[in-house]
Amino acid sequence: MHSDRPAPLALKVAAIAGLLFLHLPILLIFLYAFTTEDKSYQFPPPGLTLKWFAVTWNRPDVWEAMRLSLKVASVSTLIALVLGTLTAAAVSRAKFFGREAISLLVILPIALPGIVTGISLRSAFNLADIPFSTWTIILGHATFCVVVVYNNAVARFRRLSGSMIEASMDLGANSFQTFRYVVLPNIGTALLAGGMLAFALSFDEVIVTTFTAGQQATLPIWMLEELVRPRQRPVTNVVAMVVVILTFLPILGAYYLTRGGTDTAGSGK
Amino acid sequence: MSAIDQPTSTSFLNRMSDAFWRRPKLLLALMLAPPLLWLGMIYVGSLFSLLIQSFFSIDEFSGVIQYEFTLKTYGELFRPANYDIIIRTTLMAAAVTVASAIVAFPVAYYAARYARGKIKALFYLGAMLPLWSSYLVKIYAWKLILAKEGIINWIVDGIGLTWLLKAILSIPVIGGNSLSVSYIGTFLVFLYVWLPFMILPVQAALERVPGNLLEASGDLGASSRQTFTHVIFPLALPGIVAGSIFTFSLTLGDYIIPQIVGSSRLFIGQAVFAHQGTAGNIPLAAAFAVVPILIMALYLWAAKRKGAFDAL
């Protein structure tokens, strides 16, 4: 519903104000990473310095939290990729009883408030006497990461024409070869995009993690402790800025991978 | 090439492949088994264990959980202290939802109707990047903004409006000693954090409004204001409802934002956290956790009747 007439001024102002409201607070994070003030959140900063970057670099607890977060996000993303692709393939290739229920089941973990997911998993781990560890964190993360992969894959499968698969089978390829040489190249970028988003989701998750983690601190848990009881404000400022940059990269990557999407073979149908 | 020449693994794969072809149900079952086992066992199983625990109760004197079916724990939700928490959270969720619809609509409308090419990409990324950027960092940014020595007070001071801010903060319920310990602060952070979840579905709904409907409306003599109220807005409504599902549900279940920015009065999420943590009252925590599920179930049921799911 595009209009070629220029937009009314009031609308333009409201739209730009909305975007600024979304972005200025994040920009502020970048400014605070350089402030010389270390006792309060004073604005404007009394001076600018680079020394907090060096201080943060030498902090073992930050590195450890970062390492755990990367590990959890990688493993959860891998699990989510497998489960999400399988579900998307099944749901998009056949109509069967309970298909709607399966889509609902996949969406449920992020449709319900995170605290519900968190406390259910925690009480289940307690009942089953499973000790809290890195694996319980991964178990929780993988569960709600499936939906991101599933959404991306299902959209791409819908565009992938069934005749491509039939042609491949007619030409003598078995199911596995068809998957490897016909399906996978076509859904590859969607999976990559879904995987990146799942990674970003897991890397940032805190609500479910507070329930499923034992003594370990992922990066978000480390930040949460700093938010509740600020102890090292300058280090937190730097970590916050690094996290912003680290999460922007996969998002931009996923955006460029799924943009347009007219290159899917067989989509002309 | 005969089958004999091929390595056995390939012929095994071929036979499996043939079996899949003859019995498509088998392939389907094999594909669905891992995700269903994972989500069904781990997730639905956990949800059930939560639900069951909400029907247990805790002995008030010994603090031991009694594993017998009872509705006593749910009854406790209606005690004034707990009931207040539920009402407070629901009101906040409603306020955040309405406000985010108002702020999001112009952004989505401009992006769908007037933006083109690079500007359109900018608007899309402009909603996507904040949506995906770190939740805690966003809250942290607002802690910086709302702090006493922070940017808002600095600006208000600079333009000489300190009296106005003081007047707003002295309003009984929503005010407080400073922005960072008032409901206004909590509300602003909620609005900021969930706003992208409203922009994207509204924009998606607006993009799908067919151009010829607008032309028809204009041809039939409607002014652009009439076209907006009678054609565009009704068609955008499912998008707003879809967005409101996110803003409402996310606000209902959040316990970190009110803990960091806000007064000491609890929200549902904080109550769940407190009861399962130090208090060890898992049944009451479970019962509290069921409340947002019930509210959301009602909400989703109503939204489905409005056709909101087509706009997701």
Tab-separated table of N, CA and C in Angstrom, chain A residues 11 14 25 33 37 45 61 81 89 92 99 106 112-113 123 183 196 259 267:
chain	number	residue	atom	x	y	z
A	11	LEU	N	3.194	12.903	10.904
A	11	LEU	CA	3.492	11.473	10.847
A	11	LEU	C	4.998	11.251	10.777
A	14	ALA	N	6.523	11.882	14.135
A	14	ALA	CA	6.216	10.804	15.086
A	14	ALA	C	7.039	9.560	14.764
A	25	PRO	N	18.980	5.311	23.584
A	25	PRO	CA	19.490	4.666	24.801
A	25	PRO	C	20.674	3.743	24.524
A	33	ALA	N	30.914	3.804	28.099
A	33	ALA	CA	32.058	2.898	28.166
A	33	ALA	C	33.368	3.671	28.281
A	37	GLU	N	34.290	8.598	35.109
A	37	GLU	CA	33.587	8.505	36.386
A	37	GLU	C	33.348	7.040	36.733
A	45	PRO	N	29.594	12.837	31.056
A	45	PRO	CA	30.787	12.281	31.692
A	45	PRO	C	31.828	13.370	31.912
A	61	ASP	N	36.844	-13.209	35.502
A	61	ASP	CA	35.428	-13.582	35.642
A	61	ASP	C	34.629	-13.226	34.390
A	81	LEU	N	18.991	-26.409	15.589
A	81	LEU	CA	19.043	-26.551	14.129
A	81	LEU	C	18.486	-27.905	13.703
A	89	ALA	N	10.514	-29.531	8.128
A	89	ALA	CA	10.396	-30.410	6.962
A	89	ALA	C	9.126	-31.246	7.050
A	92	SER	N	5.929	-29.048	6.632
A	92	SER	CA	5.669	-28.444	5.328
A	92	SER	C	5.513	-29.477	4.217
A	99	ARG	N	-1.060	-31.531	13.014
A	99	ARG	CA	-0.040	-30.639	12.475
A	99	ARG	C	-0.070	-29.272	13.161
A	106	VAL	N	5.827	-25.984	19.227
A	106	VAL	CA	7.128	-25.367	18.965
A	106	VAL	C	7.142	-23.914	19.442
A	112	LEU	N	4.802	-18.503	26.011
A	112	LEU	CA	4.543	-18.391	27.454
A	112	LEU	C	5.632	-17.519	28.073
A	113	PRO	N	5.293	-16.779	29.134
A	113	PRO	CA	6.304	-15.953	29.777
A	113	PRO	C	7.521	-16.781	30.188
A	123	SER	N	11.481	-26.942	38.444
A	123	SER	CA	10.782	-27.891	39.315
A	123	SER	C	10.911	-29.306	38.750
A	183	VAL	N	17.767	-30.319	-1.434
A	183	VAL	CA	17.082	-29.586	-0.364
A	183	VAL	C	18.055	-28.675	0.387
A	196	MET	N	21.822	-18.225	13.367
A	196	MET	CA	22.384	-16.998	13.937
A	196	MET	C	21.426	-16.371	14.946
A	259	ARG	N	17.102	-11.632	3.247
A	259	ARG	CA	16.531	-10.519	2.498
A	259	ARG	C	16.181	-10.999	1.086
A	267	SER	N	10.974	-21.662	-7.142
A	267	SER	CA	9.986	-20.792	-6.505
A	267	SER	C	9.140	-20.071	-7.543
